Coordinates of C-alpha atoms and ligand atoms in Angstrom, one line a residue:
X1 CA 0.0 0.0 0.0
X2 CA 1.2 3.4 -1.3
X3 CA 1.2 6.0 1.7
X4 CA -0.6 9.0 0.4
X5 CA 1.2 12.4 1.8
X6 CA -1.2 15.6 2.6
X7 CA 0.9 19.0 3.6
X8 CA -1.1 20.7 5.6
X9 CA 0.1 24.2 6.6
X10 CA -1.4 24.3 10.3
X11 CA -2.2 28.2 10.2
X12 CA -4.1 27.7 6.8
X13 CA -5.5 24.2 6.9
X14 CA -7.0 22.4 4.5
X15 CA -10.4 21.0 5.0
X16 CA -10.3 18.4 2.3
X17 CA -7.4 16.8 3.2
X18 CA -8.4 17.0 7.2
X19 CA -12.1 15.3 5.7
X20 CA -9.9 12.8 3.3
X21 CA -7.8 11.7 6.4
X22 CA -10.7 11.1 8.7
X23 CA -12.8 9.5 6.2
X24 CA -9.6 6.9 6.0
X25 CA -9.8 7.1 10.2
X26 CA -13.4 5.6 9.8
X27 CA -13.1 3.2 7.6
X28 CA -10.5 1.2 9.8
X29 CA -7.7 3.4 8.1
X30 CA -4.6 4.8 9.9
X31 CA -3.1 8.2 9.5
X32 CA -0.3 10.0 10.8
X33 CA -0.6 13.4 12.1
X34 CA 1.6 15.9 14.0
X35 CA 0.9 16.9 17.4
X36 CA 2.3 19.2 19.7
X37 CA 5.0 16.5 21.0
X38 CA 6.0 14.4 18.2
X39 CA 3.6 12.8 15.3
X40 CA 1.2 10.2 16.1
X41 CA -0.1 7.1 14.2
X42 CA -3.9 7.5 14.6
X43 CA -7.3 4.7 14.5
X44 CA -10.0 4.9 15.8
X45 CA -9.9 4.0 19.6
X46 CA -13.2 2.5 19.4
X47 CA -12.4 0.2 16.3
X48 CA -10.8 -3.0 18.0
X49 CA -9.3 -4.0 14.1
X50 CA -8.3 -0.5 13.3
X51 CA -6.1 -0.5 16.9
X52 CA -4.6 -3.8 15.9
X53 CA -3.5 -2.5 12.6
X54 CA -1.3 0.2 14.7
X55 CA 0.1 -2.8 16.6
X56 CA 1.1 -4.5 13.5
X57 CA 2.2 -1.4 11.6
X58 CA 4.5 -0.3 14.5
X59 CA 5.7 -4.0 15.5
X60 CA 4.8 -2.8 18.3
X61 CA 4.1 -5.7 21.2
X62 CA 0.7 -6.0 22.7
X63 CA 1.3 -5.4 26.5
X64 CA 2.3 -1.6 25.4
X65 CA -1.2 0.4 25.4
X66 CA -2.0 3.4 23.8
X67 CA -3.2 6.6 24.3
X68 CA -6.5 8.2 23.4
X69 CA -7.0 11.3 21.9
X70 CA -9.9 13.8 22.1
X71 CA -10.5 16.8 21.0
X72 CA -12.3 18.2 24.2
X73 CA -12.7 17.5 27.9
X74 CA -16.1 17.1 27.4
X75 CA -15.9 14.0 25.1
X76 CA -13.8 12.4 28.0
X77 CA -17.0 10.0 29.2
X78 CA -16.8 8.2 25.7
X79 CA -13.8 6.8 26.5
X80 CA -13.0 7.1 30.7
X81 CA -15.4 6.5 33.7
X82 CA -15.2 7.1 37.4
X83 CA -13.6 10.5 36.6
X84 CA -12.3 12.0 40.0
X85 CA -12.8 16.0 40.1
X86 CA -9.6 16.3 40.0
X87 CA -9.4 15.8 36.4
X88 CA -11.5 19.2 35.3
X89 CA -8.8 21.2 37.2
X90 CA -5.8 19.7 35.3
X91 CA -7.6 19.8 31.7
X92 CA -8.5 23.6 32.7
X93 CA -4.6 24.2 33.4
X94 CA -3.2 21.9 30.7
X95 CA -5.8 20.8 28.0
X96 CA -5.0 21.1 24.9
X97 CA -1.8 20.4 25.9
X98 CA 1.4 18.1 26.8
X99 CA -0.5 16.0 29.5
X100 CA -1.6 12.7 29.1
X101 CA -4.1 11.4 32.0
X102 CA -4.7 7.7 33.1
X103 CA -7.7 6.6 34.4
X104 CA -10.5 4.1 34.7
X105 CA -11.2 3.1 31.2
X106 CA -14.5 3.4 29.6
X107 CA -16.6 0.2 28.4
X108 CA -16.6 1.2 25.0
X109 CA -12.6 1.4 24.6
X110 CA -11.6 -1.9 23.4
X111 CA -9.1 -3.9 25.2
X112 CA -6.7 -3.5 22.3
X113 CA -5.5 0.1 23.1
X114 CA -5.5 -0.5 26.8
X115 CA -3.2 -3.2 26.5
X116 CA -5.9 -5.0 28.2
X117 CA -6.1 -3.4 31.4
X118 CA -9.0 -1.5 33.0
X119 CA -7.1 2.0 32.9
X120 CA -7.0 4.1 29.7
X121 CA -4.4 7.1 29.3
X122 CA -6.2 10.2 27.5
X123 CA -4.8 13.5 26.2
X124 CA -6.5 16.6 24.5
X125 CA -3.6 17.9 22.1
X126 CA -3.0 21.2 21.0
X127 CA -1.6 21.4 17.4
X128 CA -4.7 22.7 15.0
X129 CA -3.9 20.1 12.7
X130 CA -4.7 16.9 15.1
X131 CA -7.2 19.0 16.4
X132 CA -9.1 18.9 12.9
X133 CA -8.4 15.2 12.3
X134 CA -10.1 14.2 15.6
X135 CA -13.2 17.2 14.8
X136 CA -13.6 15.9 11.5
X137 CA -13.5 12.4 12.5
X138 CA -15.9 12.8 15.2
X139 CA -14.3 9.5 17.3
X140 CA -11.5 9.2 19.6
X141 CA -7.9 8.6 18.1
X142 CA -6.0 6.1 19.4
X143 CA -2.3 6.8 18.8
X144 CA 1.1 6.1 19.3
X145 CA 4.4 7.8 18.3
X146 CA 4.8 7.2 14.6
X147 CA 7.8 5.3 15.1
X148 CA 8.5 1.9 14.8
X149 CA 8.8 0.1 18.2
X150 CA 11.8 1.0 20.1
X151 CA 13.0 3.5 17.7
X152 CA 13.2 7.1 18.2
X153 CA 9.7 9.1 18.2
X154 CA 9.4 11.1 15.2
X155 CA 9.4 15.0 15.1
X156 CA 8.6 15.4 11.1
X157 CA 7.0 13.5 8.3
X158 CA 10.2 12.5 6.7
X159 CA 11.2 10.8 9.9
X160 CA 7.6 9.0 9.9
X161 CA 8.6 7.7 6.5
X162 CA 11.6 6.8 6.9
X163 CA 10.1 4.0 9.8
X164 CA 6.2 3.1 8.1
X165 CA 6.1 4.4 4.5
X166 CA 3.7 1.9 2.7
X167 CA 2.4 1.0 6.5
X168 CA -0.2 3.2 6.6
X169 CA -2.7 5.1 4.1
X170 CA -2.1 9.2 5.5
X171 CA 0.2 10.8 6.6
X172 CA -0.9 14.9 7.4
X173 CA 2.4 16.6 7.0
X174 CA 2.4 19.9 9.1
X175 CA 6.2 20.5 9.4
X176 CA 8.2 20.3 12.7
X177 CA 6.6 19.6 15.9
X178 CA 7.1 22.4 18.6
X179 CA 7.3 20.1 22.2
X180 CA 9.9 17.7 21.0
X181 CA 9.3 14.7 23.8
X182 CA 6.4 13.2 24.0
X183 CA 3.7 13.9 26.5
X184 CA 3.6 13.5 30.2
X185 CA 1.8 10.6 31.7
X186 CA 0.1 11.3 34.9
X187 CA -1.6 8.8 36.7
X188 CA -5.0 9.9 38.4
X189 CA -6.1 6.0 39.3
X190 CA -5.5 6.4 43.1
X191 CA -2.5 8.6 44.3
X192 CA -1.6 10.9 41.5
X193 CA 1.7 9.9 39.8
X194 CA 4.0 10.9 37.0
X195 CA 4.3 7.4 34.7
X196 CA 6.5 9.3 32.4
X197 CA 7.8 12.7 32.2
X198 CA 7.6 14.9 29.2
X199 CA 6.5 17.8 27.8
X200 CA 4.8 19.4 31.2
X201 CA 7.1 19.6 33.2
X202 CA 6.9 18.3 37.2
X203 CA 7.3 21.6 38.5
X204 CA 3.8 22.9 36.6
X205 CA 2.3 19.6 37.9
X206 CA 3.1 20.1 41.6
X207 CA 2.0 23.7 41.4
X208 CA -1.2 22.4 41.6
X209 CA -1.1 19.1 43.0
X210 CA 1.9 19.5 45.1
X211 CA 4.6 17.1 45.9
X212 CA 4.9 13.9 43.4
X213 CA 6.7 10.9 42.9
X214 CA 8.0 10.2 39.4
X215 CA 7.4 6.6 38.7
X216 CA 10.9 4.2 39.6
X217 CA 10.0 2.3 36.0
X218 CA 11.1 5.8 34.2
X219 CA 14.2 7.5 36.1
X220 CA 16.1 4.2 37.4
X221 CA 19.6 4.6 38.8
X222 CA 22.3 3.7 36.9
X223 CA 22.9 0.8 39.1
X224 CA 19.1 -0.5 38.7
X225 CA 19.3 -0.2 35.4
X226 CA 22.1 -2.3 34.7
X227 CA 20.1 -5.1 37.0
X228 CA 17.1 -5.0 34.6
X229 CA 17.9 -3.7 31.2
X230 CA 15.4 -5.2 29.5
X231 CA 13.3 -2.6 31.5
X232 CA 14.7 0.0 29.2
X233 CA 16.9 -1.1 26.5
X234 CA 15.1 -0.4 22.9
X235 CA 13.3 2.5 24.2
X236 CA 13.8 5.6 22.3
X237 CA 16.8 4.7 21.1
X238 CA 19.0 5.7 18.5
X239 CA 20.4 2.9 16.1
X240 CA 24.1 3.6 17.4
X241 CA 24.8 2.8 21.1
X242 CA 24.6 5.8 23.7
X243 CA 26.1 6.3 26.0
X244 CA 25.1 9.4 28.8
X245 CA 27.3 11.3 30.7
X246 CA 25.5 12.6 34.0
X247 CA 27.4 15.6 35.9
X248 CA 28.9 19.2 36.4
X249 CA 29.0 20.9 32.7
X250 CA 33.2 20.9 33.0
X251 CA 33.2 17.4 34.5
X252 CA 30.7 15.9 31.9
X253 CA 33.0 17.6 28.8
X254 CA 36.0 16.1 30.5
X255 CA 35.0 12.6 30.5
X256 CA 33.4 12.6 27.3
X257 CA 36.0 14.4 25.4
X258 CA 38.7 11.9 26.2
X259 CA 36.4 9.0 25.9
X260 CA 35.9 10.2 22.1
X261 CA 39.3 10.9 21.3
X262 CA 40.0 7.1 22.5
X263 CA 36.8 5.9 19.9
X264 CA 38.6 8.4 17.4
X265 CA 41.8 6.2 18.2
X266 CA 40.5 3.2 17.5
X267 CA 39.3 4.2 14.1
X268 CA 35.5 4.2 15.5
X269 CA 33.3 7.0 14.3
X270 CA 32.0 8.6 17.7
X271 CA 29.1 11.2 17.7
X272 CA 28.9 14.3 20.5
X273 CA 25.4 15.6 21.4
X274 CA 26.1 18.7 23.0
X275 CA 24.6 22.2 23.7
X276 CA 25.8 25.4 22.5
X277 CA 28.4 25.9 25.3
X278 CA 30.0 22.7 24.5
X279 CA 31.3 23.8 21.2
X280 CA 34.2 26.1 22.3
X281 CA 36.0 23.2 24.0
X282 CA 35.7 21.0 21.1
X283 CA 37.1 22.9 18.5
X284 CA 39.6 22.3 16.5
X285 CA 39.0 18.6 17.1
X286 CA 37.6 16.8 13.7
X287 CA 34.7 15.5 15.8
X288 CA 31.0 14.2 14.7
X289 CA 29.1 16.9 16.6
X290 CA 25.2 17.7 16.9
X291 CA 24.3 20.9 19.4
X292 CA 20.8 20.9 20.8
X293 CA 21.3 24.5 21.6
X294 CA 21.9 26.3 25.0
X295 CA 22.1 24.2 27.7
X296 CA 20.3 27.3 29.5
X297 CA 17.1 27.1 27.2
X298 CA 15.5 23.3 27.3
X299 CA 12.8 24.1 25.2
X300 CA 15.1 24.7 21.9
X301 CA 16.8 20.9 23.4
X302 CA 13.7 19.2 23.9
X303 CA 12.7 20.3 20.2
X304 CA 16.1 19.4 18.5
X305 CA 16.7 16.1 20.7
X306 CA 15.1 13.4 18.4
X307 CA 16.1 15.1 15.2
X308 CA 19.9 15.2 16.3
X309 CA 20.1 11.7 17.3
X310 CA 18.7 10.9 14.1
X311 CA 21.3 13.2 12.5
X312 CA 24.4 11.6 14.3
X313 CA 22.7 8.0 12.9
X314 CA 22.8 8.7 9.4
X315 CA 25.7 10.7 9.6
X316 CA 27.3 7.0 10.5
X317 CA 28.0 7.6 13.9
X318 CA 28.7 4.1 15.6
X319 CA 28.5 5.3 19.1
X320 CA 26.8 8.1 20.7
X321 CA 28.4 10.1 23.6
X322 CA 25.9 12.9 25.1
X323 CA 25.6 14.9 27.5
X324 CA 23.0 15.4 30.2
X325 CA 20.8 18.3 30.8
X326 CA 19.8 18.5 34.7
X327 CA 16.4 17.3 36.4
X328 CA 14.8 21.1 36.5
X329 CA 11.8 21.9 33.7
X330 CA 11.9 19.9 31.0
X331 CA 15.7 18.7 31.7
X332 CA 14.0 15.8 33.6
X333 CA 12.1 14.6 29.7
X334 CA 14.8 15.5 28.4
X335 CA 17.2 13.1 30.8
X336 CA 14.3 10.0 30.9
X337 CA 14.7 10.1 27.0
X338 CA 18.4 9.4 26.8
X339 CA 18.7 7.2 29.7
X340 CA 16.6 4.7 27.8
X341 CA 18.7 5.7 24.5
X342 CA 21.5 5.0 27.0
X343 CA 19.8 1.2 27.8
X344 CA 21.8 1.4 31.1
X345 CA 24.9 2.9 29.8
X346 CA 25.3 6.1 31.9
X347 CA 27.9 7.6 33.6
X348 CA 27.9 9.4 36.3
X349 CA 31.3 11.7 36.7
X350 CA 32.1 13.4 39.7
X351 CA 33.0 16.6 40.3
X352 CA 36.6 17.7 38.9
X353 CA 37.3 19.5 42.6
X354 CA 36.5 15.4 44.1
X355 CA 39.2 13.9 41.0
X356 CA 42.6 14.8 41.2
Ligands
LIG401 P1 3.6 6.6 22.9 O1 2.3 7.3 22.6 O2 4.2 5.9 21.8 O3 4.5 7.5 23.6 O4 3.2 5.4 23.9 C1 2.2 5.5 24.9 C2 2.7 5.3 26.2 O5 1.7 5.9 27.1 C3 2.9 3.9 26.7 O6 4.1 3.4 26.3 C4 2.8 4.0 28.2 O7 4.0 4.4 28.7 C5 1.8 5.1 28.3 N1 0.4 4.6 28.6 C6 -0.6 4.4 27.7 N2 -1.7 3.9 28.3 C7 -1.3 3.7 29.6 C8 -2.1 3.2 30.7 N3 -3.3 2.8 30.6 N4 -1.4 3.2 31.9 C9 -0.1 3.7 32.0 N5 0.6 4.1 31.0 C10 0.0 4.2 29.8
LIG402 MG1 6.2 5.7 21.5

């Protein structure tokens, strides 16, 4: 099957393609669409067939659910019940938005996107363009990053090509997504509690819910995650081994500079990701380098993270060394993301002062 491209400009859209698209979405169809975070591979959440077809499109293994978009808080009783109070307060602060919700699933949501469980994760994006698909197609979209399983999440439509071209019938191309990381995943089943972070950060969260644990199966110490890779290995990851240095700025550069010049020894291509401030101290070397941007401005990192992993791929890298970018904001995203590109390979360096 051909996959049949629609650009969509999202400040001008176009309502055939938007009403081409979701007529695809209810016959069984899938599309790809952007969203605020990264582009999703949409069905129909209430088609149990369509939902299968994202499983087998994505290779994506059954015990991983998916999550539900709608295009309003007000359709939320199609697809959730038992929906504590809590949950008009967070869609008023963060709907349309980064935030994906778990709670008790709704009888008409087929087991298929839950993974077969009796909680179903729910988001409201924000980017115009998903926001017609799911108008004009009147159901709730189940979707998933438009990524293969394990791979990197995708951030434009060459990068959903490039993993399910002939896999699915749509793809809505409406350029670069802004967010970068996918969404966060807050759990409101019981004790509220951050299943993944991501593109709101923890901080915004405990503004209004105050104090929260972050979930042990996403941020795992280095130690931990050497116990249990398979926890985390294939997530996210790049096609070249990372590795992720964890530290002061000068102590990070340090250990990852002279770790790459012993690659570069050994006649192994070795890609940098580093931020802006970086650069100075690696001039002049004849390194593979890929700059997020400031290390002082996460947004412009989360945005460029995907896309320069992907870079340092095709550019032949055949191991990644990055750096890390703090716990504060949307560092913490931004950290979760490459320690599972990492798959347990992190370092943590001390302080230059503590090393003589
Ligand atoms: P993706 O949209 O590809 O980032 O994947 C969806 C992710 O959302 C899953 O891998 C889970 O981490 C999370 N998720 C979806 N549904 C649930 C759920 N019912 N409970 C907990 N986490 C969920
Ligand atoms: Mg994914």
């Amino acid at each position: 099957m051909a996959t049949t491209v629609f650009t969509v400009d999202p400040t001008a859209i176009n309502g055939e393609f938007i009403q081409r698209a979701a007529g695809v979405l209810l016959s069984g169809g899938l599309v790809a669409f952007p969203t605020e975070t990264v582009y999703g591979l949409g069905a129909n959440a209430l088609d149990a067939l369509a939902v299968r077809r994202i499983f087998a499109a994505k290779e994506r293994p059954a015990y991983d659910p998916l999550i539900v978009h709608l295009v309003d808080v007000a359709d939320l009783g199609r697809v959730a019940r038992d929906i504590p109070p809590l949950v008009s307060d967070m869609a008023a602060h963060f709907w349309p938005g980064p935030l994906t919700l778990v709670l008790p699933r709704g009888a008409d949501v087929p087991l298929e996107v839950t993974a077969g469980g009796e909680t179903v994760a729910v988001r409201v994006p924000a980017h115009p363009v998903a926001q017609a698909l799911i108008c004009a197609a009147g159901v709730p979209i189940a979707a998933p990053s438009a990524n293969r399983f394990g791979r990197l999440s995708p951030t434009c439509a060459a990068d959903v090509l490039a993993d399910l071209d002939g896999r699915i019938e749509v793809l809505l191309d409406g350029g670069p997504t802004v967010v970068g990381v996918e969404s966060t995943v807050l759990s409101l089943v019981g004790e509220p509690v951050i299943l993944r972070p991501g593109g709101v950060s923890r901080e915004a969260l405990e503004a209004i819910l105050g104090p929260l644990t972050v979930s042990e199966r996403s941020v795992l110490p280095a130690e931990d995650l050497l116990e249990s890779p398979g926890l985390l290995l294939q997530h996210y990851a790049p096609q070249a081994p990372l590795v992720l240095y964890i530290g002061t700025p000068s102590a990070m550069r340090a250990a990852y500079l002279s770790e790459a010049l012993r690659y570069q020894q050994s006649q192994t291509l070795v890609g940098l990701l580093v931020a802006d401030e970086d650069l100075p101290f690696l001039a002049g070397q004849d390194l593979l380098v890929e700059t997020v941007g400031s290390a002082e401005d996460l947004e412009t990192v989360a945005r460029r993270l995907f896309s320069a992993l992907r870079a340092l791929d095709a550019a032949g890298a055949e191991v990644i060394l990055a750096r890390d970018f703090g716990v504060t904001g949307l560092g913490l995203a931004i950290r979760d993301r490459l320690t599972r590109a990492a798959g347990g390979r992190v370092v943590e360096v001390p302080a230059l002062e503590d090393v003589r």
